[in-house]
Coordinates of C-alpha atoms in Angstrom, one line a residue:
M1 CA 8.8 43.6 -50.6
F2 CA 6.4 40.6 -48.4
G3 CA 4.7 39.5 -51.6
S4 CA 7.8 39.2 -53.8
P5 CA 9.1 35.5 -54.5
T6 CA 11.9 34.0 -51.8
A7 CA 14.2 32.2 -53.2
I8 CA 15.2 29.5 -50.6
P9 CA 17.6 26.8 -51.3
S10 CA 16.7 23.4 -50.7
N11 CA 19.9 22.7 -48.8
S12 CA 19.9 25.2 -46.0
P13 CA 20.6 24.2 -42.6
H14 CA 18.0 26.5 -41.6
L15 CA 15.5 24.0 -43.0
R16 CA 16.1 20.8 -42.0
R17 CA 18.2 18.6 -40.1
S18 CA 21.1 16.7 -41.3
G19 CA 20.0 13.6 -43.4
S20 CA 16.6 14.6 -43.7
R21 CA 14.4 15.3 -46.8
P22 CA 14.2 18.7 -48.2
I23 CA 11.6 20.9 -46.0
L24 CA 8.8 22.0 -49.0
S25 CA 7.2 25.4 -47.8
D26 CA 5.7 27.8 -50.0
L27 CA 5.3 31.5 -49.9
G28 CA 3.2 31.6 -53.0
I29 CA 5.8 29.5 -55.0
K30 CA 7.2 26.1 -55.6
L31 CA 10.3 24.7 -54.7
K32 CA 12.4 22.8 -57.1
G33 CA 13.7 19.2 -56.6
E34 CA 17.2 17.7 -56.6
A35 CA 17.1 17.5 -60.1
G36 CA 15.9 20.9 -60.9
N37 CA 11.6 19.8 -61.7
N38 CA 8.9 21.5 -60.3
F39 CA 6.4 18.9 -58.7
E40 CA 3.2 19.5 -58.0
E41 CA 2.7 17.2 -55.8
G42 CA 5.6 18.3 -53.5
S43 CA 4.3 21.7 -53.2
V44 CA 3.1 22.4 -49.7
N45 CA 1.9 25.9 -48.4
L46 CA 2.1 26.8 -44.7
G47 CA -1.8 26.2 -44.4
E48 CA -1.8 22.8 -45.3
L49 CA 1.4 22.2 -42.7
F50 CA -0.4 23.9 -40.2
E51 CA -3.6 21.9 -40.6
M52 CA -1.5 18.5 -41.0
K53 CA 0.4 19.6 -37.9
T54 CA -2.7 20.9 -35.5
A55 CA -4.8 18.1 -36.8
N56 CA -2.0 15.4 -36.0
S57 CA -0.2 16.6 -32.6
P58 CA -2.8 16.6 -30.3
M59 CA -4.5 13.4 -31.1
Q60 CA -0.8 11.5 -31.0
V61 CA -1.0 13.8 -27.4
A62 CA -3.9 12.3 -26.1
A63 CA -3.1 9.1 -27.4
I64 CA 0.6 8.9 -25.8
M65 CA 0.5 10.6 -23.1
P66 CA -2.1 9.5 -20.6
F67 CA -1.1 5.9 -21.2
P68 CA 1.4 5.7 -18.1
I69 CA -0.9 7.7 -16.2
L70 CA -3.3 5.6 -16.8
L71 CA -1.3 2.6 -16.7
R72 CA 0.1 3.8 -12.8
R73 CA -3.2 4.4 -11.8
F74 CA -4.5 0.6 -13.2
K75 CA -1.7 -0.7 -11.0
V76 CA -2.7 1.5 -7.9
L77 CA -6.5 0.2 -7.9
L78 CA -5.0 -3.7 -8.8
F79 CA -2.9 -3.4 -5.3
I80 CA -6.2 -1.6 -3.5
V81 CA -8.4 -4.3 -4.6
W82 CA -5.5 -7.1 -3.3
G83 CA -5.1 -5.6 0.1
F84 CA -8.7 -5.1 0.3
G85 CA -9.5 -9.1 -0.4
C86 CA -6.3 -10.0 1.7
C87 CA -8.0 -8.4 4.5
K88 CA -11.5 -9.7 4.0
I89 CA -10.4 -13.2 3.1
G90 CA -7.9 -12.9 6.5
W91 CA -10.4 -11.8 8.8
D92 CA -13.4 -14.2 7.7
S93 CA -10.7 -17.0 8.5
V94 CA -9.9 -15.7 11.8
M95 CA -13.6 -15.2 12.8
R96 CA -14.4 -19.2 11.4
M97 CA -12.3 -20.3 14.6
S98 CA -13.5 -20.9 17.9
V99 CA -12.3 -18.2 20.4
D100 CA -10.3 -20.7 22.5
L101 CA -7.8 -21.5 19.4
R102 CA -8.5 -18.4 17.9
D103 CA -5.2 -16.5 19.5
L104 CA -2.9 -19.3 19.4
F105 CA -3.6 -20.1 15.8
L106 CA -2.9 -16.0 15.4
Y107 CA 0.1 -16.3 17.2
E108 CA 1.3 -19.2 15.1
A109 CA 0.6 -17.3 11.7
F110 CA 2.1 -14.7 13.0
L111 CA 5.6 -16.4 13.8
Y112 CA 6.0 -17.3 10.6
Y113 CA 5.2 -14.3 8.3
N114 CA 6.2 -11.5 10.8
P115 CA 10.1 -12.2 9.3
L116 CA 9.8 -11.8 6.3
L117 CA 7.1 -9.0 7.0
L118 CA 9.8 -6.7 8.7
V119 CA 12.8 -7.6 6.2
T120 CA 10.4 -6.2 3.3
M121 CA 9.7 -3.0 6.0
M122 CA 13.9 -2.9 5.8
V123 CA 13.6 -3.2 2.2
W124 CA 11.1 -0.5 1.6
L125 CA 13.4 2.0 4.2
W126 CA 16.6 1.5 2.5
G127 CA 15.2 2.7 -0.8
V128 CA 14.1 5.7 0.9
N129 CA 17.5 5.9 1.9
L130 CA 19.5 5.7 -1.1
W131 CA 16.8 8.3 -3.1
V132 CA 17.9 10.5 -0.2
F133 CA 21.6 9.7 -1.0
A134 CA 20.5 10.4 -4.4
Q135 CA 19.4 13.9 -3.7
S136 CA 21.9 14.8 -1.1
G137 CA 25.0 14.5 -3.3
V138 CA 26.3 11.5 -1.0
S139 CA 27.9 9.2 -3.5
Y140 CA 26.8 5.7 -1.7
M141 CA 28.5 3.9 -4.5
K142 CA 32.1 5.3 -3.3
I143 CA 31.0 4.5 0.2
F144 CA 30.4 0.8 -0.1
D145 CA 32.2 0.3 -3.1
L146 CA 29.7 -0.3 -5.5
D147 CA 29.9 -1.1 -9.6
Q148 CA 27.6 -0.1 -12.0
N149 CA 25.1 -2.7 -11.9
H150 CA 24.3 -2.1 -8.4
L151 CA 20.7 -1.5 -7.6
T152 CA 19.2 2.1 -7.5
H153 CA 16.1 3.0 -5.2
R154 CA 13.9 2.3 -8.3
E155 CA 14.7 -1.2 -8.4
I156 CA 15.0 -1.9 -4.7
W157 CA 11.2 -0.3 -4.4
K158 CA 10.5 -2.6 -7.1
S159 CA 11.9 -5.5 -5.3
A160 CA 10.0 -4.5 -2.2
T161 CA 6.7 -4.2 -3.8
W162 CA 6.7 -7.8 -5.2
M163 CA 7.7 -8.8 -1.4
T164 CA 4.7 -6.8 -0.3
I165 CA 2.5 -9.0 -2.6
I166 CA 4.1 -12.5 -2.2
V167 CA 4.4 -12.5 1.8
P168 CA 0.4 -11.2 2.6
T169 CA -0.6 -13.1 -0.4
S170 CA 1.2 -16.5 1.7
M171 CA -0.2 -15.5 4.8
T172 CA -4.1 -15.3 3.7
A173 CA -3.9 -18.2 1.8
Y174 CA -2.5 -20.2 5.1
L175 CA -5.3 -18.5 7.1
Y176 CA -8.0 -19.2 4.6
L177 CA -6.4 -23.1 4.1
Y178 CA -6.4 -23.8 8.0
S179 CA -10.0 -22.1 8.7
H180 CA -11.3 -24.4 5.9
G181 CA -10.0 -27.9 7.0
E182 CA -7.4 -27.8 4.6
V183 CA -4.8 -28.5 7.3
S184 CA -2.1 -29.8 4.8
L185 CA -2.3 -27.6 2.6
A186 CA -1.6 -24.6 4.6
A187 CA 1.2 -25.9 6.2
S188 CA 2.9 -26.4 3.3
Q189 CA 2.4 -22.6 2.4
P190 CA 4.9 -21.0 4.5
V191 CA 7.4 -23.9 3.7
L192 CA 6.8 -23.1 0.0
L193 CA 7.4 -19.5 0.8
Y194 CA 10.4 -19.6 2.8
A195 CA 11.9 -22.1 -0.2
I196 CA 11.0 -19.4 -2.6
V197 CA 13.1 -17.0 -0.9
V198 CA 16.3 -19.5 -0.4
M199 CA 15.8 -20.3 -4.3
V200 CA 15.5 -16.5 -5.5
L201 CA 18.7 -15.9 -3.5
L202 CA 21.2 -18.7 -3.9
F203 CA 20.2 -18.9 -7.7
P204 CA 23.4 -19.0 -10.0
F205 CA 22.2 -17.6 -13.2
D206 CA 21.9 -14.2 -14.5
I207 CA 18.7 -13.1 -13.6
F208 CA 17.0 -11.3 -10.2
Y209 CA 19.8 -8.7 -9.8
L210 CA 22.6 -11.7 -10.0
S211 CA 25.7 -9.1 -9.0
S212 CA 23.7 -7.8 -6.0
R213 CA 22.8 -11.0 -4.5
Y214 CA 25.9 -11.8 -5.0
Y215 CA 27.5 -8.8 -3.4
L216 CA 24.7 -9.2 -0.7
L217 CA 25.6 -13.1 0.2
R218 CA 29.6 -12.3 0.2
T219 CA 29.3 -9.4 2.5
L220 CA 26.9 -12.0 4.8
W221 CA 29.9 -14.5 4.9
R222 CA 32.2 -12.0 5.7
I223 CA 29.9 -11.5 8.5
F224 CA 30.0 -14.2 9.7
L225 CA 33.5 -15.2 9.5
P226 CA 35.5 -12.0 10.3
L227 CA 38.7 -13.4 8.9
Q228 CA 39.7 -10.9 6.4
P229 CA 40.2 -6.8 7.1
I230 CA 36.9 -5.5 7.7
S231 CA 35.3 -3.0 4.8
F232 CA 32.6 -0.2 6.0
S233 CA 29.8 -2.4 4.1
D234 CA 30.8 -5.4 6.3
F235 CA 30.2 -3.7 9.8
F236 CA 27.7 -1.8 8.4
L237 CA 25.7 -4.5 7.4
A238 CA 26.3 -6.2 10.7
D239 CA 25.2 -3.2 12.4
I240 CA 21.8 -3.6 10.5
L241 CA 21.6 -7.1 11.3
T242 CA 21.6 -6.3 15.3
S243 CA 18.6 -4.5 15.1
M244 CA 17.0 -7.4 13.5
A245 CA 17.8 -9.8 15.9
K246 CA 14.5 -10.5 16.6
V247 CA 13.8 -11.5 12.8
F248 CA 16.6 -14.3 12.9
S249 CA 15.4 -15.4 16.4
D250 CA 11.7 -16.3 15.0
L251 CA 13.3 -17.2 11.9
E252 CA 15.0 -20.2 14.1
R253 CA 12.1 -21.0 15.5
S254 CA 9.8 -21.2 12.2
V255 CA 12.6 -23.2 10.8
C256 CA 12.5 -25.5 13.6
R257 CA 8.5 -26.2 13.5
M258 CA 8.9 -26.7 9.7
V259 CA 11.7 -29.3 10.5
H260 CA 9.6 -31.2 12.8
R261 CA 6.9 -30.5 11.1
Q262 CA 5.1 -28.9 13.8
V263 CA 3.3 -26.4 11.5
A264 CA -0.2 -25.9 11.8
T265 CA -0.3 -27.8 14.9
I266 CA -0.3 -27.4 18.5
A267 CA 2.7 -29.6 18.7
W268 CA 5.1 -26.4 20.0
F269 CA 3.0 -25.2 22.5
E270 CA 4.4 -27.5 25.2
A271 CA 6.9 -24.8 26.5
D272 CA 9.9 -27.2 26.9
S273 CA 9.6 -29.0 23.9
V274 CA 12.1 -28.6 20.8
C275 CA 10.6 -25.7 19.2
G276 CA 8.9 -24.0 22.7
S277 CA 9.5 -20.8 24.0
H278 CA 12.5 -22.0 26.5
S279 CA 14.2 -23.5 23.9
I280 CA 18.1 -22.5 24.6
A281 CA 18.3 -21.8 20.9
I282 CA 16.7 -18.4 21.4
P283 CA 19.1 -16.8 23.2
L284 CA 21.9 -17.9 21.3
V285 CA 20.4 -16.6 17.9
L286 CA 19.7 -13.0 19.6
V287 CA 23.0 -13.2 20.4
F288 CA 24.7 -14.1 17.4
P289 CA 24.6 -10.8 15.3
Y290 CA 26.3 -8.9 18.5
M291 CA 28.9 -11.4 18.6
C292 CA 29.5 -11.2 15.0
R293 CA 30.1 -7.3 15.4
F294 CA 32.2 -8.1 18.9
L295 CA 34.7 -10.1 16.3
Q296 CA 34.9 -7.4 13.7
C297 CA 35.5 -4.9 16.4
L298 CA 38.5 -7.2 17.3
R299 CA 39.8 -8.1 13.8
Q300 CA 40.0 -4.1 13.3
Y301 CA 41.7 -3.5 15.9
K302 CA 44.6 -6.3 15.2
D303 CA 44.9 -4.3 11.9
T304 CA 45.0 -1.0 12.9
K305 CA 45.5 -0.8 16.7
E306 CA 43.0 1.7 17.2
K307 CA 41.9 1.7 20.9
T308 CA 38.4 3.0 20.1
T309 CA 37.9 -0.5 18.1
L310 CA 38.2 -2.0 21.3
L311 CA 35.5 0.5 23.3
N312 CA 33.3 -0.4 20.3
A313 CA 33.7 -4.4 20.8
L314 CA 33.2 -3.4 24.6
K315 CA 29.3 -2.1 23.6
Y316 CA 28.4 -5.1 21.6
S317 CA 29.2 -7.3 24.5
T318 CA 26.9 -5.2 27.2
A319 CA 24.1 -6.9 24.8
V320 CA 25.3 -10.5 26.4
P321 CA 24.2 -10.2 29.9
V322 CA 20.6 -8.8 28.5
I323 CA 19.7 -11.7 26.7
F324 CA 21.2 -14.3 28.9
L325 CA 19.9 -13.4 32.6
S326 CA 16.5 -12.7 30.5
A327 CA 16.7 -16.3 29.1
L328 CA 17.2 -17.8 33.0
K329 CA 13.9 -17.0 34.3
Y330 CA 13.1 -20.5 32.5
H331 CA 16.0 -21.9 34.1
V332 CA 16.0 -20.9 37.7
L333 CA 13.7 -21.0 40.5
P334 CA 11.4 -17.5 41.0
D335 CA 12.1 -16.8 44.0
R336 CA 16.3 -16.6 42.5
W337 CA 15.1 -14.9 39.7
T338 CA 13.2 -12.2 41.3
N339 CA 16.1 -11.6 44.0
I340 CA 19.1 -12.2 42.2
F341 CA 18.9 -12.4 38.4
R342 CA 16.5 -9.7 37.6
P343 CA 18.2 -6.5 39.1
L344 CA 21.3 -7.8 37.4
W345 CA 19.1 -7.8 34.2
L346 CA 17.6 -4.3 34.6
L347 CA 21.4 -3.0 35.4
S348 CA 22.7 -4.5 32.7
S349 CA 19.9 -3.2 30.5
V350 CA 20.4 0.2 31.4
V351 CA 23.9 0.3 30.9
N352 CA 23.8 -1.7 27.5
S353 CA 20.9 1.1 26.1
L354 CA 23.1 4.2 27.8
Y355 CA 26.1 2.9 25.9
S356 CA 24.7 2.4 22.3
F357 CA 23.4 5.9 23.2
Y358 CA 26.4 7.9 23.4
W359 CA 28.2 5.7 20.9
D360 CA 25.6 6.8 18.2
V361 CA 25.9 10.4 18.9
A362 CA 29.6 10.4 20.1
R363 CA 31.2 8.0 17.4
D364 CA 28.8 6.9 14.4
W365 CA 27.7 10.2 14.1
D366 CA 28.6 13.8 13.5
L367 CA 26.3 16.4 14.7
S368 CA 27.6 19.0 12.3
G369 CA 26.2 16.5 9.4
F370 CA 22.7 17.0 10.5
T371 CA 22.2 20.4 7.9
R372 CA 23.7 18.6 5.2
I373 CA 22.0 15.7 4.7
F374 CA 18.7 16.5 3.1
K375 CA 19.7 19.3 1.2
F376 CA 18.6 18.0 -1.9
S377 CA 20.0 19.2 -5.3
K378 CA 15.9 20.0 -6.6
Q379 CA 13.6 21.2 -3.8
Y380 CA 10.9 18.7 -2.0
I381 CA 8.7 18.8 0.6
C382 CA 11.3 16.5 2.7
S383 CA 14.1 19.0 1.9
N384 CA 11.9 22.0 2.8
L385 CA 10.6 19.7 6.6
L386 CA 13.9 18.9 7.2
Y387 CA 17.0 20.6 6.0
G388 CA 18.2 23.2 8.2
R389 CA 15.7 23.0 11.2
Q390 CA 16.6 22.4 14.6
W391 CA 14.2 20.0 15.8
V392 CA 16.0 17.4 13.7
Y393 CA 18.4 17.5 16.4
F394 CA 16.2 17.0 19.2
W395 CA 14.0 14.3 16.9
V396 CA 16.8 12.7 16.2
L397 CA 18.6 12.2 19.8
G398 CA 15.0 11.8 21.9
S399 CA 13.9 9.1 19.5
N400 CA 17.7 7.3 19.4
L401 CA 17.4 7.1 23.4
V402 CA 13.8 6.1 23.6
L403 CA 14.2 3.4 21.4
R404 CA 17.7 2.5 22.4
C405 CA 15.8 1.7 25.9
T406 CA 12.5 0.0 24.2
W407 CA 14.7 -2.1 22.3
T408 CA 15.7 -4.0 25.6
Y409 CA 12.3 -5.4 25.7
K410 CA 12.6 -7.2 22.6
L411 CA 16.2 -8.8 23.9
S412 CA 14.3 -10.2 26.8
A413 CA 12.9 -13.8 25.9
H414 CA 10.7 -13.4 29.5
L415 CA 8.8 -10.5 28.1
R416 CA 7.8 -11.5 24.9
H417 CA 4.8 -13.4 25.3
N418 CA 2.7 -10.4 23.7
Y419 CA 3.2 -10.9 19.9
L420 CA 1.8 -7.6 18.6
T421 CA 3.7 -5.9 21.4
V422 CA 7.0 -6.9 20.7
F423 CA 6.2 -6.8 16.6
T424 CA 5.8 -2.9 16.9
I425 CA 9.0 -2.7 19.0
T426 CA 11.1 -4.7 16.5
A427 CA 9.8 -1.9 13.7
L428 CA 10.0 0.8 15.5
E429 CA 13.8 -0.5 16.0
I430 CA 14.1 -0.9 12.3
L431 CA 12.6 2.8 12.2
R432 CA 15.7 3.9 14.4
R433 CA 18.1 2.2 12.6
F434 CA 16.6 3.9 9.2
Q435 CA 17.6 6.9 10.4
W436 CA 20.5 6.0 11.8
I437 CA 21.6 5.1 8.3
F438 CA 21.3 8.7 7.7
F439 CA 24.0 10.4 9.9
R440 CA 26.2 7.3 9.7
V441 CA 26.6 7.4 6.0
E442 CA 26.7 11.0 6.1
N443 CA 29.5 10.8 8.3
E444 CA 31.9 8.7 6.5
W445 CA 31.0 10.6 3.4
N446 CA 32.5 13.4 4.9
K447 CA 35.4 11.7 5.9
I448 CA 36.1 10.7 2.3
K449 CA 35.7 14.0 1.0
S450 CA 37.9 15.2 3.5
G451 CA 40.9 12.4 3.0
M452 CA 40.4 13.6 -0.8
Q453 CA 41.1 17.0 0.1
V454 CA 43.8 16.6 1.9
S455 CA 45.7 14.0 -0.8
M456 CA 44.7 16.7 -3.4
S457 CA 46.7 19.5 -1.4
D458 CA 49.3 17.4 -0.6
I459 CA 50.0 17.4 -4.8
P460 CA 52.6 19.9 -5.5
K461 CA 51.2 23.0 -7.9
E462 CA 52.9 23.2 -11.3
E463 CA 54.1 26.9 -9.9
D464 CA 55.9 25.0 -7.7
K465 CA 57.7 22.3 -9.8
L466 CA 58.7 25.4 -11.9
I467 CA 60.2 27.2 -9.2
G468 CA 62.4 23.7 -8.2
S469 CA 63.2 22.9 -11.3
S470 CA 64.6 26.3 -11.9
N471 CA 66.3 26.1 -8.4

């Protein structure tokens, strides 16, 4: 039974794919070609096929499969070498300076690059937000009204990677050139970096994610001039900008020194100079994001007549006395500051922190969303650690309250002498905003889903239509 020849048609669908050549096999016989002739060259037995397969497949797998892994490891190795090189060069450059000028120089260098480092951190965390939304089934495309060309979390992380490389490299070049006496070249490094950032944002051609850049610039324009109905993306980005008020303040002072040619000099050291620490522009820039959000709330009240928007506007207005009372220290007598304005500043700080914390929990978040946001479609370590865990409640509420209070430290100009402390507090505020985004977007997505369910329930069923027509 097994030794007899078996005739297998060459056009059998079980032997070949559609459009492919006939499969030649031999169980002790030869297959006929299309012309009916027997081809000695075309007859291949199963042993030869097996030998060809075992000879070629492992070699191909060994040659092709490890290449992406090796490339990834090579990139990681280059990144580690680059990071070590930047740290080594920067440390040696700082140690070359005298002890008297070292702190002043680090303070100035930190001022120029601190804003871009914090923005880079925010971009990294935004990519994490998008990844979690994608895994947990939250349609952020629908929430932010994005098109199909929006940036995914991978593209966000790719942009953040380039920012992580470019900004520290420029900072290292600044430290190296200044410590070696090339003051003019050192002064050009932050100016060149800021010019590149502006050019990339405003570049009109279809490269560097043109649609996403246009979406960002259009949203910023709508935030600065809230003359139109406010969308979710408008006030969502405006809320993020309030957490980056310190970034805008440092940007203003950096640009001021670049315009007045005070980069890599100590001309700014006088506190009462144009770009000094007593400048009136500092509180004005700090309060600007809050005023934008305040005007947005007024615009929302005009469109919706909801009284909660007025209460939200009141929340942002409580940041104004915190900022300006702090700035008064440099413009009033010390006794008046200690006896009058300092207690008022403390009171306004407590009111602002507690009011903002209450609004986060009661209005911006929906506590029922805490147990759904980290329920991923595929099981990850993050999902196993966070989904359904009670400690997530306590962590989010506790950290939000503490960071709301410490954030007042950053808004106060008279407490900003230690730049490392202020940088740490600003980074912690960005982390607070990072976790705030999860539950704010989840709350908005729940509202959209409930609205869709209500709209679907309003549609009459087919049976109701038939009964109504028969009546």
